[in-house]
């Protein structure tokens, strides 16, 4: 039984039990995937106006209550996804420290800094970028910071900023995955990573645990950026689970975004409907009812219309488009499929945070197994960033 996180077992049970509602690819289907066995759910989804869908996206509890008719575990899944907020301590900072840091990023950094326990230890900033977080840590705690970053230009920019502010920061140009990076982890140190992606933050936890560092605090991000084909659980209880997670599955928690404005929503509608329209076209041309993923596209291309997008996508996939394609027809099909995708994604939204908490508790339990006292909570509200989970692990001292 995991020490402080028995929720893991129940989340594991419910995610597996309800796997038909979230472990699939909405883009791959041209109708609601439950059309054959959940007629009532499908009727309800198709009856929803776009405004109603948007409202449910904003209100997780209302969505869980509504879906309970077809997914009885929905309210419990919602409750299991809730965690307490860390108390935020106001840590005064000198003026000008936020220069060059985007507003929302600055808010995230200061909230993260405010939630971190003060241990009076030197810092290790993992995957530091330009060292924005490191500068805040150095300025508010007056302890030296070692900032590890693999892009040399970012190291140079970070060093320049630290010198100008006269902060005790040392940049290390290095690869977080390289064996030699563990040399920068020591026993009397507090390691941190704010939104380090996938295997990058996992590698930090593994190395801190192996070298018995005093403390580590992370906010996980981009769970799908892993080197293996499927997720490799860290903890013993995670390894005992029957849940198999692909990179596509690991993207699910990341699909929750900060409330988007009308322009962003419109842009998403255009891009997704274009992709779905092209997918319907390529299935027809190839005589193969199989989804064909298309690479990321520069948003400016979308302004040139559906036909131009199709020609670009066909070139990327080595597909020849015949003359006389009725692009208006395929664009309409894409827009119709968008409606299906949005409503399938609405159901999957119920499982976004529960799946994220499963991943978070796997990390927390792993650190417990190595003798750490671990806490999990949020360091800011979701409008600041949906990736607002903070895991703090502190080595237990022997009596």
mmCIF file of C-alpha atoms in Angstrom:
data_model
loop_
_atom_site.group_PDB
_atom_site.id
_atom_site.type_symbol
_atom_site.label_atom_id
_atom_site.label_comp_id
_atom_site.label_asym_id
_atom_site.label_seq_id
_atom_site.Cartn_x
_atom_site.Cartn_y
_atom_site.Cartn_z
ATOM 1 C CA UNK A 1 0.000 0.000 0.000
ATOM 2 C CA UNK A 2 1.510 3.364 -0.991
ATOM 3 C CA UNK A 3 2.224 5.367 2.180
ATOM 4 C CA UNK A 4 0.498 8.688 1.586
ATOM 5 C CA UNK A 5 -1.169 8.023 -1.758
ATOM 6 C CA UNK A 6 -3.749 5.204 -1.541
ATOM 7 C CA UNK A 7 -5.693 7.122 -4.232
ATOM 8 C CA UNK A 8 -3.376 5.538 -6.792
ATOM 9 C CA UNK A 9 -5.034 2.123 -6.455
ATOM 10 C CA UNK A 10 -8.554 3.486 -6.914
ATOM 11 C CA UNK A 11 -7.532 5.665 -9.860
ATOM 12 C CA UNK A 12 -5.855 2.653 -11.432
ATOM 13 C CA UNK A 13 -8.999 0.562 -10.971
ATOM 14 C CA UNK A 14 -11.349 3.193 -12.404
ATOM 15 C CA UNK A 15 -9.149 4.138 -15.353
ATOM 16 C CA UNK A 16 -8.963 0.484 -16.411
ATOM 17 C CA UNK A 17 -12.651 -0.163 -15.763
ATOM 18 C CA UNK A 18 -13.689 2.813 -17.942
ATOM 19 C CA UNK A 19 -10.976 2.504 -20.570
ATOM 20 C CA UNK A 20 -13.469 2.506 -23.478
ATOM 21 C CA UNK A 21 -14.307 6.132 -22.711
ATOM 22 C CA UNK A 22 -10.800 7.545 -23.018
ATOM 23 C CA UNK A 23 -8.232 5.184 -24.570
ATOM 24 C CA UNK A 24 -8.904 5.750 -28.267
ATOM 25 C CA UNK A 25 -8.095 8.288 -30.999
ATOM 26 C CA UNK A 26 -11.043 10.607 -31.731
ATOM 27 C CA UNK A 27 -9.424 11.715 -35.017
ATOM 28 C CA UNK A 28 -9.432 8.143 -36.279
ATOM 29 C CA UNK A 29 -13.228 7.780 -36.194
ATOM 30 C CA UNK A 30 -15.748 9.408 -38.516
ATOM 31 C CA UNK A 31 -18.562 8.899 -36.002
ATOM 32 C CA UNK A 32 -18.950 8.724 -32.221
ATOM 33 C CA UNK A 33 -17.042 5.619 -31.105
ATOM 34 C CA UNK A 34 -19.874 4.536 -28.805
ATOM 35 C CA UNK A 35 -22.519 4.611 -31.561
ATOM 36 C CA UNK A 36 -23.105 0.839 -31.367
ATOM 37 C CA UNK A 37 -23.325 0.347 -27.610
ATOM 38 C CA UNK A 38 -24.043 3.692 -25.905
ATOM 39 C CA UNK A 39 -26.926 5.164 -27.892
ATOM 40 C CA UNK A 40 -28.154 7.330 -25.009
ATOM 41 C CA UNK A 41 -24.748 8.891 -24.454
ATOM 42 C CA UNK A 42 -24.385 9.588 -28.176
ATOM 43 C CA UNK A 43 -27.826 11.193 -28.362
ATOM 44 C CA UNK A 44 -26.976 13.423 -25.426
ATOM 45 C CA UNK A 45 -23.634 14.452 -26.886
ATOM 46 C CA UNK A 46 -25.121 15.313 -30.265
ATOM 47 C CA UNK A 47 -27.893 17.313 -28.606
ATOM 48 C CA UNK A 48 -25.366 19.654 -26.981
ATOM 49 C CA UNK A 49 -24.898 23.090 -28.473
ATOM 50 C CA UNK A 50 -21.362 24.361 -29.005
ATOM 51 C CA UNK A 51 -21.967 26.764 -26.108
ATOM 52 C CA UNK A 52 -22.985 23.879 -23.831
ATOM 53 C CA UNK A 53 -19.826 21.969 -24.795
ATOM 54 C CA UNK A 54 -17.715 25.038 -23.972
ATOM 55 C CA UNK A 55 -19.451 25.387 -20.588
ATOM 56 C CA UNK A 56 -18.812 21.745 -19.673
ATOM 57 C CA UNK A 57 -15.156 22.156 -20.637
ATOM 58 C CA UNK A 58 -14.926 24.968 -18.081
ATOM 59 C CA UNK A 59 -16.851 23.140 -15.310
ATOM 60 C CA UNK A 60 -15.426 19.709 -14.513
ATOM 61 C CA UNK A 61 -17.911 18.946 -11.746
ATOM 62 C CA UNK A 62 -20.918 19.726 -13.937
ATOM 63 C CA UNK A 63 -19.451 17.495 -16.663
ATOM 64 C CA UNK A 64 -18.894 14.624 -14.208
ATOM 65 C CA UNK A 65 -22.448 14.940 -12.860
ATOM 66 C CA UNK A 66 -23.898 14.984 -16.386
ATOM 67 C CA UNK A 67 -21.883 11.955 -17.541
ATOM 68 C CA UNK A 68 -22.775 9.941 -14.411
ATOM 69 C CA UNK A 69 -25.875 8.584 -16.180
ATOM 70 C CA UNK A 70 -23.631 6.603 -18.563
ATOM 71 C CA UNK A 71 -20.375 6.553 -16.564
ATOM 72 C CA UNK A 72 -21.430 5.919 -12.937
ATOM 73 C CA UNK A 73 -17.848 6.383 -11.719
ATOM 74 C CA UNK A 74 -17.667 9.925 -13.126
ATOM 75 C CA UNK A 75 -18.287 11.820 -9.844
ATOM 76 C CA UNK A 76 -15.715 9.692 -8.002
ATOM 77 C CA UNK A 77 -13.175 10.220 -10.781
ATOM 78 C CA UNK A 78 -13.715 13.957 -10.442
ATOM 79 C CA UNK A 79 -13.218 13.807 -6.673
ATOM 80 C CA UNK A 80 -10.062 11.716 -7.027
ATOM 81 C CA UNK A 81 -8.621 14.358 -9.349
ATOM 82 C CA UNK A 82 -8.800 17.066 -6.679
ATOM 83 C CA UNK A 83 -5.742 17.954 -4.598
ATOM 84 C CA UNK A 84 -5.156 20.660 -2.022
ATOM 85 C CA UNK A 85 -3.276 23.817 -2.833
ATOM 86 C CA UNK A 86 0.108 24.483 -1.259
ATOM 87 C CA UNK A 87 0.187 27.604 0.935
ATOM 88 C CA UNK A 88 1.946 30.364 -0.992
ATOM 89 C CA UNK A 89 4.512 32.377 0.939
ATOM 90 C CA UNK A 90 5.174 35.905 -0.241
ATOM 91 C CA UNK A 91 8.888 36.071 -0.942
ATOM 92 C CA UNK A 92 9.906 39.666 -1.808
ATOM 93 C CA UNK A 93 11.895 40.097 -5.000
ATOM 94 C CA UNK A 94 13.996 43.001 -6.273
ATOM 95 C CA UNK A 95 12.582 45.167 -9.023
ATOM 96 C CA UNK A 96 13.600 44.401 -12.586
ATOM 97 C CA UNK A 97 13.949 40.658 -12.022
ATOM 98 C CA UNK A 98 11.054 39.986 -14.404
ATOM 99 C CA UNK A 99 12.643 41.752 -17.395
ATOM 100 C CA UNK A 100 12.468 39.503 -20.453
ATOM 101 C CA UNK A 101 10.073 37.012 -18.849
ATOM 102 C CA UNK A 102 6.542 36.790 -20.351
ATOM 103 C CA UNK A 103 3.821 37.796 -17.896
ATOM 104 C CA UNK A 104 2.138 34.419 -17.421
ATOM 105 C CA UNK A 105 5.505 32.651 -17.135
ATOM 106 C CA UNK A 106 6.559 35.151 -14.481
ATOM 107 C CA UNK A 107 3.375 34.441 -12.523
ATOM 108 C CA UNK A 108 4.055 30.691 -12.714
ATOM 109 C CA UNK A 109 7.657 31.101 -11.553
ATOM 110 C CA UNK A 110 6.791 33.314 -8.577
ATOM 111 C CA UNK A 111 3.909 31.012 -7.557
ATOM 112 C CA UNK A 112 6.203 27.970 -7.790
ATOM 113 C CA UNK A 113 8.840 29.794 -5.740
ATOM 114 C CA UNK A 114 6.218 30.777 -3.169
ATOM 115 C CA UNK A 115 5.104 27.165 -2.699
ATOM 116 C CA UNK A 116 8.576 25.629 -2.322
ATOM 117 C CA UNK A 117 9.590 24.888 1.285
ATOM 118 C CA UNK A 118 12.538 26.991 2.445
ATOM 119 C CA UNK A 119 15.356 24.603 3.393
ATOM 120 C CA UNK A 120 18.340 26.979 3.288
ATOM 121 C CA UNK A 121 20.179 24.759 0.802
ATOM 122 C CA UNK A 122 21.987 25.476 -2.473
ATOM 123 C CA UNK A 123 19.822 24.929 -5.540
ATOM 124 C CA UNK A 124 20.106 22.800 -8.658
ATOM 125 C CA UNK A 125 17.900 24.083 -11.502
ATOM 126 C CA UNK A 126 17.302 21.190 -13.923
ATOM 127 C CA UNK A 127 16.669 22.017 -17.603
ATOM 128 C CA UNK A 128 17.128 25.678 -16.749
ATOM 129 C CA UNK A 129 16.624 27.378 -20.105
ATOM 130 C CA UNK A 130 17.723 30.983 -19.569
ATOM 131 C CA UNK A 131 17.556 30.485 -15.809
ATOM 132 C CA UNK A 132 14.387 32.509 -15.150
ATOM 133 C CA UNK A 133 13.488 30.331 -12.166
ATOM 134 C CA UNK A 134 17.092 30.218 -10.971
ATOM 135 C CA UNK A 135 17.266 34.016 -10.818
ATOM 136 C CA UNK A 136 14.131 34.125 -8.674
ATOM 137 C CA UNK A 137 15.485 31.408 -6.370
ATOM 138 C CA UNK A 138 18.855 33.149 -6.012
ATOM 139 C CA UNK A 139 17.275 36.554 -5.384
ATOM 140 C CA UNK A 140 14.665 35.420 -2.861
ATOM 141 C CA UNK A 141 16.705 32.828 -0.925
ATOM 142 C CA UNK A 142 20.262 34.192 -1.282
ATOM 143 C CA UNK A 143 21.636 30.693 -1.837
ATOM 144 C CA UNK A 144 23.829 29.698 -4.814
ATOM 145 C CA UNK A 145 22.170 28.159 -7.855
ATOM 146 C CA UNK A 146 23.615 25.676 -10.340
ATOM 147 C CA UNK A 147 21.613 25.836 -13.581
ATOM 148 C CA UNK A 148 21.927 22.866 -15.944
ATOM 149 C CA UNK A 149 20.954 23.542 -19.559
ATOM 150 C CA UNK A 150 21.895 21.732 -22.785
ATOM 151 C CA UNK A 151 21.479 24.687 -25.198
ATOM 152 C CA UNK A 152 24.696 26.687 -25.092
ATOM 153 C CA UNK A 153 23.110 29.938 -26.280
ATOM 154 C CA UNK A 154 20.576 29.813 -23.420
ATOM 155 C CA UNK A 155 23.418 29.237 -20.949
ATOM 156 C CA UNK A 156 25.212 32.305 -22.283
ATOM 157 C CA UNK A 157 22.084 34.476 -22.091
ATOM 158 C CA UNK A 158 21.360 33.230 -18.588
ATOM 159 C CA UNK A 159 24.907 33.888 -17.415
ATOM 160 C CA UNK A 160 24.763 37.418 -18.800
ATOM 161 C CA UNK A 161 21.487 38.172 -16.994
ATOM 162 C CA UNK A 162 22.794 36.710 -13.720
ATOM 163 C CA UNK A 163 25.972 38.826 -13.903
ATOM 164 C CA UNK A 164 23.993 42.007 -14.500
ATOM 165 C CA UNK A 165 21.849 41.260 -11.451
ATOM 166 C CA UNK A 166 24.872 40.131 -9.402
ATOM 167 C CA UNK A 167 23.234 36.833 -8.493
ATOM 168 C CA UNK A 168 25.134 33.702 -7.354
ATOM 169 C CA UNK A 169 24.251 31.518 -10.351
ATOM 170 C CA UNK A 170 26.584 29.117 -12.175
ATOM 171 C CA UNK A 171 25.445 27.763 -15.527
ATOM 172 C CA UNK A 172 26.471 24.296 -16.627
ATOM 173 C CA UNK A 173 26.232 23.451 -20.316
ATOM 174 C CA UNK A 174 25.200 19.803 -20.208
ATOM 175 C CA UNK A 175 22.737 17.132 -21.279
ATOM 176 C CA UNK A 176 20.284 16.129 -18.530
ATOM 177 C CA UNK A 177 20.256 12.579 -19.936
ATOM 178 C CA UNK A 178 24.044 12.191 -19.984
ATOM 179 C CA UNK A 179 25.558 10.115 -17.146
ATOM 180 C CA UNK A 180 27.887 12.960 -16.174
ATOM 181 C CA UNK A 181 24.913 15.226 -15.324
ATOM 182 C CA UNK A 182 24.445 13.303 -12.086
ATOM 183 C CA UNK A 183 27.750 14.767 -10.884
ATOM 184 C CA UNK A 184 25.891 18.026 -10.298
ATOM 185 C CA UNK A 185 23.516 16.353 -7.817
ATOM 186 C CA UNK A 186 24.758 16.199 -4.237
ATOM 187 C CA UNK A 187 23.323 15.190 -0.879
ATOM 188 C CA UNK A 188 22.930 18.664 0.659
ATOM 189 C CA UNK A 189 21.040 20.347 -2.161
ATOM 190 C CA UNK A 190 17.512 21.238 -3.273
ATOM 191 C CA UNK A 191 16.870 20.271 -6.925
ATOM 192 C CA UNK A 192 14.005 21.890 -8.845
ATOM 193 C CA UNK A 193 12.378 21.601 -12.260
ATOM 194 C CA UNK A 194 9.470 23.748 -13.374
ATOM 195 C CA UNK A 195 7.703 22.194 -16.376
ATOM 196 C CA UNK A 196 10.612 20.001 -17.455
ATOM 197 C CA UNK A 197 9.213 17.618 -20.055
ATOM 198 C CA UNK A 198 8.574 13.888 -19.725
ATOM 199 C CA UNK A 199 11.722 11.853 -19.296
ATOM 200 C CA UNK A 200 13.664 15.000 -18.339
ATOM 201 C CA UNK A 201 11.899 15.433 -15.010
ATOM 202 C CA UNK A 202 11.803 11.649 -14.529
ATOM 203 C CA UNK A 203 15.591 11.520 -14.936
ATOM 204 C CA UNK A 204 15.928 14.173 -12.214
ATOM 205 C CA UNK A 205 13.819 12.158 -9.764
ATOM 206 C CA UNK A 206 15.791 8.994 -10.516
ATOM 207 C CA UNK A 207 19.147 10.690 -10.008
ATOM 208 C CA UNK A 208 18.169 12.533 -6.857
ATOM 209 C CA UNK A 209 16.829 9.257 -5.428
ATOM 210 C CA UNK A 210 19.982 7.365 -6.425
ATOM 211 C CA UNK A 211 22.294 9.967 -4.863
ATOM 212 C CA UNK A 212 19.974 10.645 -1.907
ATOM 213 C CA UNK A 213 19.759 14.374 -2.509
ATOM 214 C CA UNK A 214 18.178 16.294 0.356
ATOM 215 C CA UNK A 215 15.138 17.533 -1.574
ATOM 216 C CA UNK A 216 13.577 17.780 -5.014
ATOM 217 C CA UNK A 217 10.584 19.817 -6.158
ATOM 218 C CA UNK A 218 9.089 19.475 -9.628
ATOM 219 C CA UNK A 219 6.074 20.470 -11.637
ATOM 220 C CA UNK A 220 5.667 17.762 -14.319
ATOM 221 C CA UNK A 221 4.838 18.576 -17.919
ATOM 222 C CA UNK A 222 4.585 16.910 -21.348
ATOM 223 C CA UNK A 223 4.224 13.345 -20.077
ATOM 224 C CA UNK A 224 4.265 12.033 -23.662
ATOM 225 C CA UNK A 225 7.855 13.125 -24.347
ATOM 226 C CA UNK A 226 9.400 9.777 -23.480
ATOM 227 C CA UNK A 227 12.021 7.685 -25.216
ATOM 228 C CA UNK A 228 10.168 4.374 -24.915
ATOM 229 C CA UNK A 229 7.156 3.507 -27.062
ATOM 230 C CA UNK A 230 4.970 3.108 -23.964
ATOM 231 C CA UNK A 231 5.085 4.628 -20.494
ATOM 232 C CA UNK A 232 7.411 2.838 -18.088
ATOM 233 C CA UNK A 233 6.046 3.141 -14.525
ATOM 234 C CA UNK A 234 8.546 4.220 -11.885
ATOM 235 C CA UNK A 235 7.110 2.878 -8.634
ATOM 236 C CA UNK A 236 6.595 -0.720 -7.592
ATOM 237 C CA UNK A 237 2.823 -0.285 -7.480
ATOM 238 C CA UNK A 238 2.897 1.404 -10.891
ATOM 239 C CA UNK A 239 4.748 -1.559 -12.340
ATOM 240 C CA UNK A 240 2.073 -3.887 -10.949
ATOM 241 C CA UNK A 241 -0.689 -2.071 -12.853
ATOM 242 C CA UNK A 242 -2.271 -3.560 -15.975
ATOM 243 C CA UNK A 243 -2.622 -0.087 -17.469
ATOM 244 C CA UNK A 244 -0.606 0.293 -20.685
ATOM 245 C CA UNK A 245 -0.163 3.898 -21.821
ATOM 246 C CA UNK A 246 0.928 4.926 -25.315
ATOM 247 C CA UNK A 247 2.359 8.337 -26.162
ATOM 248 C CA UNK A 248 -1.077 9.241 -27.505
ATOM 249 C CA UNK A 249 -2.634 8.362 -24.135
ATOM 250 C CA UNK A 250 0.002 10.448 -22.342
ATOM 251 C CA UNK A 251 -1.044 13.493 -24.355
ATOM 252 C CA UNK A 252 -4.514 13.402 -22.785
ATOM 253 C CA UNK A 253 -3.680 15.457 -19.647
ATOM 254 C CA UNK A 254 -2.078 18.133 -21.822
ATOM 255 C CA UNK A 255 -5.243 18.775 -23.805
ATOM 256 C CA UNK A 256 -6.646 20.828 -20.971
ATOM 257 C CA UNK A 257 -5.753 24.405 -21.820
ATOM 258 C CA UNK A 258 -6.132 27.822 -20.279
ATOM 259 C CA UNK A 259 -9.455 29.376 -21.264
ATOM 260 C CA UNK A 260 -9.042 30.300 -24.914
ATOM 261 C CA UNK A 261 -10.354 33.467 -26.501
ATOM 262 C CA UNK A 262 -12.615 33.526 -29.538
ATOM 263 C CA UNK A 263 -9.676 33.957 -31.948
ATOM 264 C CA UNK A 264 -7.872 30.891 -30.572
ATOM 265 C CA UNK A 265 -11.064 28.787 -30.638
ATOM 266 C CA UNK A 266 -11.727 29.821 -34.224
ATOM 267 C CA UNK A 267 -8.163 28.982 -35.260
ATOM 268 C CA UNK A 268 -8.477 25.546 -33.642
ATOM 269 C CA UNK A 269 -11.764 24.923 -35.483
ATOM 270 C CA UNK A 270 -10.142 25.806 -38.817
ATOM 271 C CA UNK A 271 -7.059 23.653 -38.270
ATOM 272 C CA UNK A 272 -8.871 20.598 -36.884
ATOM 273 C CA UNK A 273 -11.629 20.678 -39.503
ATOM 274 C CA UNK A 274 -9.002 21.058 -42.255
ATOM 275 C CA UNK A 275 -7.121 18.037 -40.920
ATOM 276 C CA UNK A 276 -10.299 15.978 -40.671
ATOM 277 C CA UNK A 277 -11.432 17.051 -44.133
ATOM 278 C CA UNK A 278 -8.098 16.019 -45.621
ATOM 279 C CA UNK A 279 -8.292 12.737 -43.710
ATOM 280 C CA UNK A 280 -11.706 11.981 -45.240
ATOM 281 C CA UNK A 281 -10.343 12.881 -48.686
ATOM 282 C CA UNK A 282 -7.252 10.663 -48.373
ATOM 283 C CA UNK A 283 -9.373 7.701 -47.192
ATOM 284 C CA UNK A 284 -11.528 8.078 -50.309
ATOM 285 C CA UNK A 285 -8.573 8.426 -52.670
ATOM 286 C CA UNK A 286 -6.608 5.519 -51.183
ATOM 287 C CA UNK A 287 -9.655 3.281 -50.751
ATOM 288 C CA UNK A 288 -8.434 2.681 -47.214
ATOM 289 C CA UNK A 289 -10.548 3.560 -44.178
ATOM 290 C CA UNK A 290 -7.518 4.366 -42.014
ATOM 291 C CA UNK A 291 -6.488 7.598 -40.293
ATOM 292 C CA UNK A 292 -3.392 9.314 -41.717
ATOM 293 C CA UNK A 293 -1.643 11.681 -39.280
ATOM 294 C CA UNK A 294 -0.273 14.890 -40.772
ATOM 295 C CA UNK A 295 2.719 16.867 -39.348
ATOM 296 C CA UNK A 296 2.404 20.176 -37.548
ATOM 297 C CA UNK A 297 1.556 23.051 -39.844
ATOM 298 C CA UNK A 298 2.556 26.709 -39.734
ATOM 299 C CA UNK A 299 -0.630 28.561 -38.780
ATOM 300 C CA UNK A 300 -0.176 31.100 -41.562
ATOM 301 C CA UNK A 301 -0.812 28.345 -44.125
ATOM 302 C CA UNK A 302 -4.343 27.914 -42.766
ATOM 303 C CA UNK A 303 -5.177 31.429 -43.945
ATOM 304 C CA UNK A 304 -4.677 30.293 -47.557
ATOM 305 C CA UNK A 305 -7.680 28.001 -47.480
ATOM 306 C CA UNK A 306 -8.558 24.330 -47.383
ATOM 307 C CA UNK A 307 -7.370 23.468 -50.902
ATOM 308 C CA UNK A 308 -3.876 24.827 -50.228
ATOM 309 C CA UNK A 309 -3.769 22.901 -46.935
ATOM 310 C CA UNK A 310 -4.730 19.668 -48.716
ATOM 311 C CA UNK A 311 -2.006 20.120 -51.330
ATOM 312 C CA UNK A 312 0.547 20.773 -48.574
ATOM 313 C CA UNK A 313 -0.603 17.728 -46.555
ATOM 314 C CA UNK A 314 -0.637 15.490 -49.647
ATOM 315 C CA UNK A 315 2.925 16.509 -50.476
ATOM 316 C CA UNK A 316 4.034 15.773 -46.916
ATOM 317 C CA UNK A 317 2.477 12.293 -47.072
ATOM 318 C CA UNK A 318 3.579 11.458 -50.639
ATOM 319 C CA UNK A 319 -0.013 11.430 -51.924
ATOM 320 C CA UNK A 320 -0.967 12.645 -55.417
ATOM 321 C CA UNK A 321 -4.209 14.628 -55.611
ATOM 322 C CA UNK A 322 -6.152 14.240 -58.875
ATOM 323 C CA UNK A 323 -7.592 17.148 -60.823
ATOM 324 C CA UNK A 324 -11.158 18.146 -60.094
ATOM 325 C CA UNK A 325 -11.231 17.480 -56.339
ATOM 326 C CA UNK A 326 -14.405 18.959 -54.815
ATOM 327 C CA UNK A 327 -12.625 20.726 -51.952
ATOM 328 C CA UNK A 328 -15.833 22.385 -50.700
ATOM 329 C CA UNK A 329 -17.395 18.951 -50.153
ATOM 330 C CA UNK A 330 -14.416 17.586 -48.222
ATOM 331 C CA UNK A 331 -14.174 20.757 -46.153
ATOM 332 C CA UNK A 332 -17.836 20.337 -45.157
ATOM 333 C CA UNK A 333 -17.112 16.729 -44.169
ATOM 334 C CA UNK A 334 -14.210 17.932 -42.034
ATOM 335 C CA UNK A 335 -16.431 20.468 -40.287
ATOM 336 C CA UNK A 336 -19.044 17.784 -39.599
ATOM 337 C CA UNK A 337 -16.390 15.447 -38.175
ATOM 338 C CA UNK A 338 -15.102 18.295 -35.988
ATOM 339 C CA UNK A 339 -18.445 18.205 -34.194
ATOM 340 C CA UNK A 340 -17.995 14.492 -33.459
ATOM 341 C CA UNK A 341 -14.391 14.946 -32.329
ATOM 342 C CA UNK A 342 -15.293 17.804 -29.968
ATOM 343 C CA UNK A 343 -17.942 15.682 -28.293
ATOM 344 C CA UNK A 344 -15.703 12.632 -27.975
ATOM 345 C CA UNK A 345 -13.011 14.852 -26.483
ATOM 346 C CA UNK A 346 -15.604 16.176 -24.025
ATOM 347 C CA UNK A 347 -16.037 12.654 -22.612
ATOM 348 C CA UNK A 348 -12.280 12.101 -22.564
ATOM 349 C CA UNK A 349 -11.919 15.341 -20.592
ATOM 350 C CA UNK A 350 -13.431 13.579 -17.590
ATOM 351 C CA UNK A 351 -10.289 11.404 -17.520
ATOM 352 C CA UNK A 352 -7.628 14.067 -18.139
ATOM 353 C CA UNK A 353 -6.882 15.042 -14.569
ATOM 354 C CA UNK A 354 -7.430 11.504 -13.146
ATOM 355 C CA UNK A 355 -4.858 10.150 -15.614
ATOM 356 C CA UNK A 356 -2.481 12.975 -14.722
ATOM 357 C CA UNK A 357 -2.894 12.203 -11.012
ATOM 358 C CA UNK A 358 -2.156 8.510 -11.734
ATOM 359 C CA UNK A 359 1.119 9.634 -13.327
ATOM 360 C CA UNK A 360 1.855 12.082 -10.508
ATOM 361 C CA UNK A 361 1.224 9.489 -7.786
ATOM 362 C CA UNK A 362 3.461 7.020 -9.617
ATOM 363 C CA UNK A 363 6.268 9.577 -9.283
ATOM 364 C CA UNK A 364 5.391 10.357 -5.670
ATOM 365 C CA UNK A 365 5.282 6.675 -4.665
ATOM 366 C CA UNK A 366 8.622 6.108 -6.362
ATOM 367 C CA UNK A 367 10.263 8.768 -4.217
ATOM 368 C CA UNK A 368 8.613 7.336 -1.094
ATOM 369 C CA UNK A 369 10.191 3.980 -1.883
ATOM 370 C CA UNK A 370 13.612 5.659 -1.735
ATOM 371 C CA UNK A 371 13.039 7.065 1.739
ATOM 372 C CA UNK A 372 11.525 10.457 0.981
ATOM 373 C CA UNK A 373 8.650 12.268 2.650
ATOM 374 C CA UNK A 374 6.499 13.323 -0.309
ATOM 375 C CA UNK A 375 3.685 15.840 -0.715
ATOM 376 C CA UNK A 376 1.521 16.603 -3.741
ATOM 377 C CA UNK A 377 -0.580 19.704 -4.344
ATOM 378 C CA UNK A 378 -1.188 22.643 -6.650
ATOM 379 C CA UNK A 379 0.996 25.741 -6.679
ATOM 380 C CA UNK A 380 -1.356 27.984 -8.672
ATOM 381 C CA UNK A 381 -4.862 28.112 -10.105
ATOM 382 C CA UNK A 382 -5.553 26.489 -13.495
ATOM 383 C CA UNK A 383 -6.086 29.762 -15.388
ATOM 384 C CA UNK A 384 -2.391 30.514 -14.755
ATOM 385 C CA UNK A 385 -1.421 27.063 -16.077
ATOM 386 C CA UNK A 386 -3.284 23.728 -16.183
ATOM 387 C CA UNK A 387 0.086 22.087 -15.397
ATOM 388 C CA UNK A 388 -0.147 23.303 -11.823
ATOM 389 C CA UNK A 389 0.778 20.148 -9.887
ATOM 390 C CA UNK A 390 3.787 20.353 -7.585
ATOM 391 C CA UNK A 391 5.560 17.294 -6.171
ATOM 392 C CA UNK A 392 7.917 17.908 -3.242
ATOM 393 C CA UNK A 393 10.115 15.108 -1.915
ATOM 394 C CA UNK A 394 12.382 15.571 1.098
ATOM 395 C CA UNK A 395 14.777 12.930 2.381
ATOM 396 C CA UNK A 396 13.771 11.524 5.753
ATOM 397 C CA UNK A 397 16.451 11.894 8.376
ATOM 398 C CA UNK A 398 17.476 8.771 10.302
ATOM 399 C CA UNK A 399 16.699 8.864 14.009
#
